[in-house]
mmCIF file of C-alpha atoms in Angstrom:
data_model
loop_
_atom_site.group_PDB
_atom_site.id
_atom_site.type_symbol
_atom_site.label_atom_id
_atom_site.label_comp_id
_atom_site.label_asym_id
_atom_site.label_seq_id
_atom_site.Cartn_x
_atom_site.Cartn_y
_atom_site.Cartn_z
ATOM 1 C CA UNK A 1 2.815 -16.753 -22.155
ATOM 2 C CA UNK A 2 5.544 -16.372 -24.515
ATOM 3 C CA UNK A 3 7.375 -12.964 -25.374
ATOM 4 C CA UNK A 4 5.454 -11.121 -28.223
ATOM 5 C CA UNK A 5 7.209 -8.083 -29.357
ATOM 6 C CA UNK A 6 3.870 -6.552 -30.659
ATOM 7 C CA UNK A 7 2.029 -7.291 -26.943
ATOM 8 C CA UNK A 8 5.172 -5.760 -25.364
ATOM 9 C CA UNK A 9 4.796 -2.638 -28.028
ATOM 10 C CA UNK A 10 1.086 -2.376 -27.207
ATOM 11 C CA UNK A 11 1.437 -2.123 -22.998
ATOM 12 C CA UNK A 12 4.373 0.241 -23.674
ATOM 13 C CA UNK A 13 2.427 2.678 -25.653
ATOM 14 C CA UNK A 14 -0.368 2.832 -23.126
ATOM 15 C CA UNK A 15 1.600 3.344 -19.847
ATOM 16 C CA UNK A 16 2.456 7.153 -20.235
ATOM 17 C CA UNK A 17 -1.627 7.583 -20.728
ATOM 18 C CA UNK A 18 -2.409 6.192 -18.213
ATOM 19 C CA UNK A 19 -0.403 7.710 -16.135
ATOM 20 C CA UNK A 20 -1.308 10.959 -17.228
ATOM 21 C CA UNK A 21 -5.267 10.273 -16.510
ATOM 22 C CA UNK A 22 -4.528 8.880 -13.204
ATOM 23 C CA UNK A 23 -2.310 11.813 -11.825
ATOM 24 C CA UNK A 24 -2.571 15.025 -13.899
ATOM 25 C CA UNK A 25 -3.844 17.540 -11.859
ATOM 26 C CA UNK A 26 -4.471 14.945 -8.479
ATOM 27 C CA UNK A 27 -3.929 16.749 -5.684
ATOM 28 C CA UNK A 28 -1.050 16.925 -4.178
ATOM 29 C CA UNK A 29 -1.338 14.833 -1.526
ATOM 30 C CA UNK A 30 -1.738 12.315 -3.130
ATOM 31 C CA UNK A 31 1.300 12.498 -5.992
ATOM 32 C CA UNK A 32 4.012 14.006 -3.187
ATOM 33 C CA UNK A 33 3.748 11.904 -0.244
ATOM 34 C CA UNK A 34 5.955 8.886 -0.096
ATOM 35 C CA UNK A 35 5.873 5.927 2.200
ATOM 36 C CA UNK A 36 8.676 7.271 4.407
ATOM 37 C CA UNK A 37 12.598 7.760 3.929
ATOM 38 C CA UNK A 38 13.831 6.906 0.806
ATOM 39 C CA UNK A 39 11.099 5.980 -0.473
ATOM 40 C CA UNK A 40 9.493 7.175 -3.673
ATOM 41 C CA UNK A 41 6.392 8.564 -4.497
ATOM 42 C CA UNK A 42 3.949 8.953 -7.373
ATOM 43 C CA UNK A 43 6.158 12.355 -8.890
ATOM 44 C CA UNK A 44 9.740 10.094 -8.354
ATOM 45 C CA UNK A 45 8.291 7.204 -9.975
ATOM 46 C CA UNK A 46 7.192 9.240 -13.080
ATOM 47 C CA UNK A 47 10.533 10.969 -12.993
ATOM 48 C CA UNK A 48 12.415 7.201 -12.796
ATOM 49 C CA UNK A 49 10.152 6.476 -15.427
ATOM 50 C CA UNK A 50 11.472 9.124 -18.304
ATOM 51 C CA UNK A 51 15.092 8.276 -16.836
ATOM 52 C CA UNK A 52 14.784 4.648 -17.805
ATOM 53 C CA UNK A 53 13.459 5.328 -20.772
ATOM 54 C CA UNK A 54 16.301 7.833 -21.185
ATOM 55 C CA UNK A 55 19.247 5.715 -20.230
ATOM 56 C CA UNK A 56 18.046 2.123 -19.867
ATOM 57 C CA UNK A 57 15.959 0.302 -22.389
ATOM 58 C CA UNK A 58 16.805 1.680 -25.876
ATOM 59 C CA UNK A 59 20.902 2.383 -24.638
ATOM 60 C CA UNK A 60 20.682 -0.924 -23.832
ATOM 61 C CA UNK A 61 19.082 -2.556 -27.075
ATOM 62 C CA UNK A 62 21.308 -0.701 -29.410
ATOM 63 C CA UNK A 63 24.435 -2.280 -27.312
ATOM 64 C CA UNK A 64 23.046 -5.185 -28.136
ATOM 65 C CA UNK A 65 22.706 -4.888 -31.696
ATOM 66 C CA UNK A 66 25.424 -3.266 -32.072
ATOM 67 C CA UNK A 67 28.118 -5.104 -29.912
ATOM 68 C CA UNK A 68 26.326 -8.413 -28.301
ATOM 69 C CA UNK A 69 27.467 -9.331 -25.219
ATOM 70 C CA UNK A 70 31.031 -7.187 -25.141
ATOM 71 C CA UNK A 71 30.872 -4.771 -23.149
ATOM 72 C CA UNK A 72 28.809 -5.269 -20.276
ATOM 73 C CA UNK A 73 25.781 -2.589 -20.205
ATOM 74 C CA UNK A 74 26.289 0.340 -18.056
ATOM 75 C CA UNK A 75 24.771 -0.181 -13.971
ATOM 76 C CA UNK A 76 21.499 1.622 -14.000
ATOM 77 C CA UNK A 77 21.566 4.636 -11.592
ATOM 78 C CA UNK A 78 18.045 3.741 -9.672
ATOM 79 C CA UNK A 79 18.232 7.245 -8.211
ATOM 80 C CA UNK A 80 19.303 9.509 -11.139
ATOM 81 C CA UNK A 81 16.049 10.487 -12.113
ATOM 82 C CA UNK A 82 16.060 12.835 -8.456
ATOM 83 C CA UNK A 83 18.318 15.588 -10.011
ATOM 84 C CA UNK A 84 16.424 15.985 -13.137
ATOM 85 C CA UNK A 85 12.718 16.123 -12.076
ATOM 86 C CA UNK A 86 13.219 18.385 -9.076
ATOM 87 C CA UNK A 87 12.635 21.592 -10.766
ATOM 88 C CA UNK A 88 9.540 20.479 -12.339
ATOM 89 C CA UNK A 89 6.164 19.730 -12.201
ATOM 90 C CA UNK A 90 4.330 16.919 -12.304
ATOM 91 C CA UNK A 91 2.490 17.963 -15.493
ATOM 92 C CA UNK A 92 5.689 18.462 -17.111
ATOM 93 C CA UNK A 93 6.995 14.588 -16.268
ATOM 94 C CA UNK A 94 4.250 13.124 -17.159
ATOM 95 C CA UNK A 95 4.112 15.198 -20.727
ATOM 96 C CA UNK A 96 8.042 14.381 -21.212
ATOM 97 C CA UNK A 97 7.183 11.011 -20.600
ATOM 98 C CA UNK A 98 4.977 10.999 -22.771
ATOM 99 C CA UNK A 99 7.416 12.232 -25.825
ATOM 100 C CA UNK A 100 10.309 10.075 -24.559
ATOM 101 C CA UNK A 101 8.278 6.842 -24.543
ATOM 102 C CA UNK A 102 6.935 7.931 -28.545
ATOM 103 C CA UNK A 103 10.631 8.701 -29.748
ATOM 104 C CA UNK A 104 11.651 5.394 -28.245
ATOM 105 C CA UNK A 105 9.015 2.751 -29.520
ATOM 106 C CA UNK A 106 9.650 4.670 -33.053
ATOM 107 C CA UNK A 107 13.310 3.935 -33.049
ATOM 108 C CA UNK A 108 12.009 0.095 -31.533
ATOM 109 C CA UNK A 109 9.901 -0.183 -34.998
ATOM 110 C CA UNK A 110 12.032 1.499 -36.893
ATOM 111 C CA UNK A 111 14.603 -1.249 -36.100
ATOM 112 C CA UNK A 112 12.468 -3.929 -37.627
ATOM 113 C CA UNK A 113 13.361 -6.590 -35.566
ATOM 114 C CA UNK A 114 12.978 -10.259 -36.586
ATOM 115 C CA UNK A 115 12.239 -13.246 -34.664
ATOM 116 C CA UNK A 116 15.696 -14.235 -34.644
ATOM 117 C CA UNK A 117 17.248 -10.884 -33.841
ATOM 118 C CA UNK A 118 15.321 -11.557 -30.123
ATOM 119 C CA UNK A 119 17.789 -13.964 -29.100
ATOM 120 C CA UNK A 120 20.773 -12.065 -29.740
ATOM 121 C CA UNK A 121 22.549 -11.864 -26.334
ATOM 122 C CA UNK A 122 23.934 -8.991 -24.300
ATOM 123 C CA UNK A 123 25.802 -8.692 -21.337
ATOM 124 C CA UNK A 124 23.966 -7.579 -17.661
ATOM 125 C CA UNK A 125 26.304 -6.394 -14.579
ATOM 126 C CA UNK A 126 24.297 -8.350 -12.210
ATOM 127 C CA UNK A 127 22.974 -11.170 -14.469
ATOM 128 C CA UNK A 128 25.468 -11.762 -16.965
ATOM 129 C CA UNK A 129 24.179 -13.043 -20.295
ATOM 130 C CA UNK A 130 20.705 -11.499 -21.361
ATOM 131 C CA UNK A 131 18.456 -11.553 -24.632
ATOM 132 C CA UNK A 132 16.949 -8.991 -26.346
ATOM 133 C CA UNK A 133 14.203 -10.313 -26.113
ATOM 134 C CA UNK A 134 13.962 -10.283 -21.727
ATOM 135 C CA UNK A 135 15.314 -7.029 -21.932
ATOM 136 C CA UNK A 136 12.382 -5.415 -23.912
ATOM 137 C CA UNK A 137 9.606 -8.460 -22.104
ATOM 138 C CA UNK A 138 11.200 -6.320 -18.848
ATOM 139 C CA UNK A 139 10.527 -2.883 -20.239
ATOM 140 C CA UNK A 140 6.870 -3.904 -20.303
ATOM 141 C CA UNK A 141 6.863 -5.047 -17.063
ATOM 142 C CA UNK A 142 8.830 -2.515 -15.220
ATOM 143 C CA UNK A 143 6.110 -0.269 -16.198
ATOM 144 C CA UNK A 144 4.176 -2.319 -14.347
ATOM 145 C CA UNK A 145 5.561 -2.696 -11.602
ATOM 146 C CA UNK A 146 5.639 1.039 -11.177
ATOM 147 C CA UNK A 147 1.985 1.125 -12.129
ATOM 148 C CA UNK A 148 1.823 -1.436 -8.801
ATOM 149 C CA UNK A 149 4.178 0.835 -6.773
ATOM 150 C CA UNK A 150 2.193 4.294 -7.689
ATOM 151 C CA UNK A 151 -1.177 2.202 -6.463
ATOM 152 C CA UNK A 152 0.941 1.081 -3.511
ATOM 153 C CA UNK A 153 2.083 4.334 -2.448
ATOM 154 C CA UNK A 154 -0.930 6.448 -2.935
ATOM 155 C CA UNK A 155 -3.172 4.015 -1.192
ATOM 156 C CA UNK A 156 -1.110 4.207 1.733
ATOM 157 C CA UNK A 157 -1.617 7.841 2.011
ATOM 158 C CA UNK A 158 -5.208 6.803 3.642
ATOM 159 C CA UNK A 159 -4.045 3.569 5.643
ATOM 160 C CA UNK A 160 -5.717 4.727 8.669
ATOM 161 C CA UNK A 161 -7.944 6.742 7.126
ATOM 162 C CA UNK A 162 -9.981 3.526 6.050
ATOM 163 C CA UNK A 163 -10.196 2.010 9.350
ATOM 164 C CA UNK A 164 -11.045 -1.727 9.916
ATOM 165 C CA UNK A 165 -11.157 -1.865 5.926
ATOM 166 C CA UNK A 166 -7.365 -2.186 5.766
ATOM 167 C CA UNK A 167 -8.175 -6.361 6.604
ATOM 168 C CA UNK A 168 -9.462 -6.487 3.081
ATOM 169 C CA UNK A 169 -7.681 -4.153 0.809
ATOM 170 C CA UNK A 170 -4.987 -6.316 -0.421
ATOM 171 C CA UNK A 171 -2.923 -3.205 -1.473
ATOM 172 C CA UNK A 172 -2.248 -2.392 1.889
ATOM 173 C CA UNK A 173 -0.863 -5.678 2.871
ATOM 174 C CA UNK A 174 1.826 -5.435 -0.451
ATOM 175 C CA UNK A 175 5.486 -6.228 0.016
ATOM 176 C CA UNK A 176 5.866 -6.637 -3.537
ATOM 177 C CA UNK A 177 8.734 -3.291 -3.715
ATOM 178 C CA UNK A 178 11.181 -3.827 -6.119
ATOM 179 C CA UNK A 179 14.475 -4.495 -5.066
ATOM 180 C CA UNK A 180 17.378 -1.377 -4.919
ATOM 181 C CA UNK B 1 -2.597 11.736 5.631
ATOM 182 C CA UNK B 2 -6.711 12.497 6.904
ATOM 183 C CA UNK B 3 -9.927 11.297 4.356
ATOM 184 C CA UNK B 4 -10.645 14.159 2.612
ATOM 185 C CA UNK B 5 -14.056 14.139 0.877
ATOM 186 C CA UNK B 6 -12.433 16.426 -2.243
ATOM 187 C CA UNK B 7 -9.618 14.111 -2.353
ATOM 188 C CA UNK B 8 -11.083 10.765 -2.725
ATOM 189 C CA UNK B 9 -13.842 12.245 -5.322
ATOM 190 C CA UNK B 10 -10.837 13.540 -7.106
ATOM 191 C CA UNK B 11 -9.078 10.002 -7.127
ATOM 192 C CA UNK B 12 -12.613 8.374 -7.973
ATOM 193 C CA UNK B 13 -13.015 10.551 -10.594
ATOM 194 C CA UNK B 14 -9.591 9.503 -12.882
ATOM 195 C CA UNK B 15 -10.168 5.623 -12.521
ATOM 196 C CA UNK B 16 -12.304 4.708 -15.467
ATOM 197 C CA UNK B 17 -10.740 6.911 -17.384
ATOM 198 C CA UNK B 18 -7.086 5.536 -16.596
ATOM 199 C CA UNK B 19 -7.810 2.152 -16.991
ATOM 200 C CA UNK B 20 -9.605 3.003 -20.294
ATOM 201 C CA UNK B 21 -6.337 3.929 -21.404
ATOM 202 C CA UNK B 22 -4.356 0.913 -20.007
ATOM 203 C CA UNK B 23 -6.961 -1.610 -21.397
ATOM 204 C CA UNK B 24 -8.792 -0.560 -24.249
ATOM 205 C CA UNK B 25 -7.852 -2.682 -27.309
ATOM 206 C CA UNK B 26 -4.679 -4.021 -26.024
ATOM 207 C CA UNK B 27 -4.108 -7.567 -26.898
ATOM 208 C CA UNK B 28 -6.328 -10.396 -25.600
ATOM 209 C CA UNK B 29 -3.646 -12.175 -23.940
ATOM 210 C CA UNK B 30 -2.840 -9.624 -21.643
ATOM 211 C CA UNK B 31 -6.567 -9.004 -20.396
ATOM 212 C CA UNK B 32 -8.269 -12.368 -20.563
ATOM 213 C CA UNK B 33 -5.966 -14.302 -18.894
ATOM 214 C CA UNK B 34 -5.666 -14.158 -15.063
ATOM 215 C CA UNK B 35 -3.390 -15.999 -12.407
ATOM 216 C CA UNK B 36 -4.496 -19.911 -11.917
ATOM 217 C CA UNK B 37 -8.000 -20.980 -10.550
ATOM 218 C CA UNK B 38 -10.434 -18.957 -9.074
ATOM 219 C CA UNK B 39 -8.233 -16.020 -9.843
ATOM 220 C CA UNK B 40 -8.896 -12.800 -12.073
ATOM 221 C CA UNK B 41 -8.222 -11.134 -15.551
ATOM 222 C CA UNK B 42 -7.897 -7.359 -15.987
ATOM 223 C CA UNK B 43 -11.795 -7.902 -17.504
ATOM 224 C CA UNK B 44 -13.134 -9.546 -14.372
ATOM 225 C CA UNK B 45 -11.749 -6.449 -12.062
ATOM 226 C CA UNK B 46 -13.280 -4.518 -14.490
ATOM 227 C CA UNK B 47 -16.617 -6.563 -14.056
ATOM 228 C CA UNK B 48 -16.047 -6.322 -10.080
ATOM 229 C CA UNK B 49 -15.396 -2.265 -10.444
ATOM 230 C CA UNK B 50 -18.657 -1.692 -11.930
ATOM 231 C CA UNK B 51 -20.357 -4.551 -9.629
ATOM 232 C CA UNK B 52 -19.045 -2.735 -6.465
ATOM 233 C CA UNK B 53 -20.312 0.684 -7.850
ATOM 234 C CA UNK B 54 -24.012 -0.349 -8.710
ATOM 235 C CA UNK B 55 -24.699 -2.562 -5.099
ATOM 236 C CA UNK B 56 -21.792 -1.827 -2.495
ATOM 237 C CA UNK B 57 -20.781 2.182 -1.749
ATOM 238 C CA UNK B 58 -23.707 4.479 -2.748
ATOM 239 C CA UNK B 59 -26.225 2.053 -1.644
ATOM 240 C CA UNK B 60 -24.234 1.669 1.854
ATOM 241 C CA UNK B 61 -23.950 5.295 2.077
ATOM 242 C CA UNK B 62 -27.935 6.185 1.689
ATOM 243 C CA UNK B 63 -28.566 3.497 3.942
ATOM 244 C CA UNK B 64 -25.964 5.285 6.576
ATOM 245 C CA UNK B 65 -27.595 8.569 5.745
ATOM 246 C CA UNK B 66 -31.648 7.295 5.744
ATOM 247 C CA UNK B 67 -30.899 4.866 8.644
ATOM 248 C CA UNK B 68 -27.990 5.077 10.613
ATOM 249 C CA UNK B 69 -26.750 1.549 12.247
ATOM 250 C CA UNK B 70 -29.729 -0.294 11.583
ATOM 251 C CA UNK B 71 -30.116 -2.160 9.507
ATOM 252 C CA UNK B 72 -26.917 -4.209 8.819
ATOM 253 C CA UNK B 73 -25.680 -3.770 5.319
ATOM 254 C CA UNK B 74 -26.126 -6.497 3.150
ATOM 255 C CA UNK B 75 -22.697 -8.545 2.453
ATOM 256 C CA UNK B 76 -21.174 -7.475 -0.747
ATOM 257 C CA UNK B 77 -21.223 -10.525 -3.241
ATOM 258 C CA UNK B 78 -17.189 -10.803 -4.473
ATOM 259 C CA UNK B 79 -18.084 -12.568 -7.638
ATOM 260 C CA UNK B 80 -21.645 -10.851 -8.448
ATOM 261 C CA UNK B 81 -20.261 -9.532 -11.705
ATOM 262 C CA UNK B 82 -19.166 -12.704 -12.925
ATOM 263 C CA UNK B 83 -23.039 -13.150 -14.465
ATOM 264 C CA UNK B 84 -22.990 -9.720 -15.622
ATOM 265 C CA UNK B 85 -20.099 -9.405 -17.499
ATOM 266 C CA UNK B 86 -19.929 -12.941 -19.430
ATOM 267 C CA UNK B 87 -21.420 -11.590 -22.661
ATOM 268 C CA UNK B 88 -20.374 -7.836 -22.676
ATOM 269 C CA UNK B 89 -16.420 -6.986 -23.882
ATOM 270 C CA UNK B 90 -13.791 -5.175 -22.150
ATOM 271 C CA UNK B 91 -14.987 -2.487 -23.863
ATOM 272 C CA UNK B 92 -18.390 -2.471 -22.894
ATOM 273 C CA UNK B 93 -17.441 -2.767 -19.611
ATOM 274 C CA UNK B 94 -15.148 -0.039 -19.566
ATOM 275 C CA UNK B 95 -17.530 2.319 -21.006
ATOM 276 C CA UNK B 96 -20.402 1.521 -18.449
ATOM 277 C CA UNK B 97 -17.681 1.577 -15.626
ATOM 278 C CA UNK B 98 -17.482 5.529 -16.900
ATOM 279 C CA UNK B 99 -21.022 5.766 -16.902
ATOM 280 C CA UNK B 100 -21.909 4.508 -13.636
ATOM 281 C CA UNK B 101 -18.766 6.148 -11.765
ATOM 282 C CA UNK B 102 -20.169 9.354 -12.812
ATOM 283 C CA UNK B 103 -23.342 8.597 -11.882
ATOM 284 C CA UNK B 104 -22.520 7.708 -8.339
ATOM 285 C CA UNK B 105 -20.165 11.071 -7.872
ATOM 286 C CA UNK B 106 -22.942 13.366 -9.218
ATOM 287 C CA UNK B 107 -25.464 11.610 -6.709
ATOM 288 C CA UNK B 108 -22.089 12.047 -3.833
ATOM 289 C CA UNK B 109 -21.879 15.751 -4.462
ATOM 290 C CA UNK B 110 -25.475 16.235 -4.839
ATOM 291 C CA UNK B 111 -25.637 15.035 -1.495
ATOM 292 C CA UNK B 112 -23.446 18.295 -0.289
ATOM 293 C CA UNK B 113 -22.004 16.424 2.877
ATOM 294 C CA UNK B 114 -20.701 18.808 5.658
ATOM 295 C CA UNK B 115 -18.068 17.610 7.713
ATOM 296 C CA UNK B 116 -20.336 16.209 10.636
ATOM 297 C CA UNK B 117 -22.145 14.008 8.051
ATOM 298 C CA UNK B 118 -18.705 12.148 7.767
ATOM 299 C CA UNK B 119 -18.815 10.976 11.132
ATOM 300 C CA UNK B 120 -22.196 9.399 10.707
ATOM 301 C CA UNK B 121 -22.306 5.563 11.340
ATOM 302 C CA UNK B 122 -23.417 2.170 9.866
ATOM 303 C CA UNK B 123 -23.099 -1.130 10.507
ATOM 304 C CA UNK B 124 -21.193 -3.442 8.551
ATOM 305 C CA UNK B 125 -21.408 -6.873 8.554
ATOM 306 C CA UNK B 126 -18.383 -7.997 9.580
ATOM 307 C CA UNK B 127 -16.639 -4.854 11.362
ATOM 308 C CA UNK B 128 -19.589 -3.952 13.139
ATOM 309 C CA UNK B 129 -19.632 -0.073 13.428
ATOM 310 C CA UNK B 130 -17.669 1.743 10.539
ATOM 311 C CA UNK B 131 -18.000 5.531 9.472
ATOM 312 C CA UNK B 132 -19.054 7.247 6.265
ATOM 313 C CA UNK B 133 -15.971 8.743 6.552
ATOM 314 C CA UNK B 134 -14.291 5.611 6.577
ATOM 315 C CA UNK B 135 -16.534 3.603 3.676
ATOM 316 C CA UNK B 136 -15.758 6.596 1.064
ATOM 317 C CA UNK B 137 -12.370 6.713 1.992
ATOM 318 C CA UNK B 138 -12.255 2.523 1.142
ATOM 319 C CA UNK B 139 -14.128 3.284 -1.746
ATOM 320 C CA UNK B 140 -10.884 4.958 -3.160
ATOM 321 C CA UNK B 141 -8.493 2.645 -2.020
ATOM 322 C CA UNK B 142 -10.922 -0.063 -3.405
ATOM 323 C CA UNK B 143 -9.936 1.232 -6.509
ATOM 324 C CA UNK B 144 -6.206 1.413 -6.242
ATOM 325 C CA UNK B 145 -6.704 -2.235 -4.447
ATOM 326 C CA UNK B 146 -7.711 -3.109 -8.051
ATOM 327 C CA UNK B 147 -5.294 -1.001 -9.802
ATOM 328 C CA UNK B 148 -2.325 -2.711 -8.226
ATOM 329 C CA UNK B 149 -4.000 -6.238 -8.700
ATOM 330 C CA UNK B 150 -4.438 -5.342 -12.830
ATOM 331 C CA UNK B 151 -0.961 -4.766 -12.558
ATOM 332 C CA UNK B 152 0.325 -7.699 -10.632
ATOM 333 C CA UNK B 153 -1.918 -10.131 -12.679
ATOM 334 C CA UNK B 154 -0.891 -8.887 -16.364
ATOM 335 C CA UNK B 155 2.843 -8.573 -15.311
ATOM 336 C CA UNK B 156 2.440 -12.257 -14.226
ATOM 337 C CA UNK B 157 1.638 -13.352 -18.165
ATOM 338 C CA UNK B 158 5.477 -12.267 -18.322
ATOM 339 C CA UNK B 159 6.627 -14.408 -15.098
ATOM 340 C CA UNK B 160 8.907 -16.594 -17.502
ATOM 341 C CA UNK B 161 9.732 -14.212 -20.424
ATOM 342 C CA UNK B 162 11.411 -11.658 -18.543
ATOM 343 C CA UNK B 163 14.188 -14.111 -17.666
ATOM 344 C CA UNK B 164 16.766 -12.977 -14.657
ATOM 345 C CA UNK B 165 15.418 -9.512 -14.483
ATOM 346 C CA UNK B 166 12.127 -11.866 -12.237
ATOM 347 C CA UNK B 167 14.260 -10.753 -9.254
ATOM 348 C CA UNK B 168 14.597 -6.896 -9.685
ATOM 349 C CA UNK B 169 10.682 -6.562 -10.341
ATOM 350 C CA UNK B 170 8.844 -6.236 -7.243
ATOM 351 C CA UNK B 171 5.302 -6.790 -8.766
ATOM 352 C CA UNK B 172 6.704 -9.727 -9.717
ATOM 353 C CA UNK B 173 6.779 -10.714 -5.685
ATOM 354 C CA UNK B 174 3.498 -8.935 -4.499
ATOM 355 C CA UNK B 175 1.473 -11.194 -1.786
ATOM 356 C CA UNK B 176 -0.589 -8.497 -1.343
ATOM 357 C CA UNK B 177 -3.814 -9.719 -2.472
ATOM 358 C CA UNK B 178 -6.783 -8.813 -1.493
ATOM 359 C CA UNK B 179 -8.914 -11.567 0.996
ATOM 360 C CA UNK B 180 -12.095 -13.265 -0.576
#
């Protein structure tokens, strides 16, 4: 399947509702428990969430368009998000992320971006030259790999809990974690 | 982390309703279309979801709580949705996923289990003994199981388009599927 800037838009716009049916008001357990040191769980991943969004995709995009592949984008800080989310709750992430992702797929539209303007290049610190048009195909996904990493981490809040069921819940056997 | 009854009715609870929000309406491509042979699209999980709901946990659990370890449950039939869902839509499905989830939670509380009854046993028919405790608690996870798999399968419509970023996107590596 080929990039489609309109399927991209339409998975973006659904990922902060989602995540706000899923979670809002869960209990605890479930949303604060992590899968051991330094690992995240369902309140960090929100958090990373609204910092990517924040300092990641759109930065990114309007490098691109504005300078092309000189300079290199800025390293994303995987763990910035910790400092800013600690003093809140859960309810207010997920409504943040909520605005954040809404002011940033307006300024995405607003941009009116042609077929063409998808291949215009940037530059990545790990990968080197990037399109536009990866770069907003991996927005999409990102979210869904967190999506996969907040099922991940809440279902292994009950791994013993559902005893010789773990065989067949594939969750439980995932090594899929994105890389640090 | 212990099964707590409260806690995996709260989880069961916010599935339809979260995936409702992740599916509805978006674009074809990214729900139809599943991983290679004998795999499944977003709408098939959906299909299984409901499937699972009308002939696998309540039934199992009245037959725990009418008749203990006898008789054997019946094996759960992996692709019994497949005839049911062939001429409904996403939508459809996603509506009477709702509707049957909350039927089988207003039948759970109605039940009014005390702690004891969780320790009551069946027999399943490959594990042999298993608890009510434990089948309710898999009922959860059963649907996170799923969560993570809708994740994996529409991130892998992107496999190509995201380019270099393949490697930073841990869904993108998940093995963790779930055994036939």
């Amino acid at each position: 399947m080929e990039h489609s800037l309109q399927e991209t838009i339409a998975l973006l716009t659904r990922t902060p509702g989602a995540l706000s049916v899923l979670l809002r008001d869960l209990p605890e357990t479930w949303t604060s428990r992590n899968e051991g040191q330094d690992t995240w769980s369902a309140f960090d991943i929100v958090g990373h969430l609204i910092y990517g969004d924040r300092t990641n995709w759109i930065p990114r995009a309007r490098m691109i368009l504005q300078f092309g592949e000189s300079p290199t984008f800025e390293p994303f800080d995987r763990w910035g998000h910790m400092r800013e989310s600690r003093s809140k709750s859960l309810e207010q992430l997920l409504d943040e992320f909520a605005r954040v992702r809404s002011e940033n797929l307006s300024e995405l539209r607003g941009w009116n971006l042609q077929p063409e303007d998808l291949d215009l290049r940037g530059r990545h610190p790990a990968f080197g030259v990037v399109t536009l048009s990866q770069m907003l195909a991996t927005w999409a996904i990102h979210d869904l790999t967190h999506l996969h990493q907040i099922s991940r981490v809440m279902a292994h809040q009950y791994r013993e809990a559902v005893g010789p069921w773990s065989a067949y819940l594939g969750v439980l056997q995932c090594a899929g974690h994105s890389s640090p």
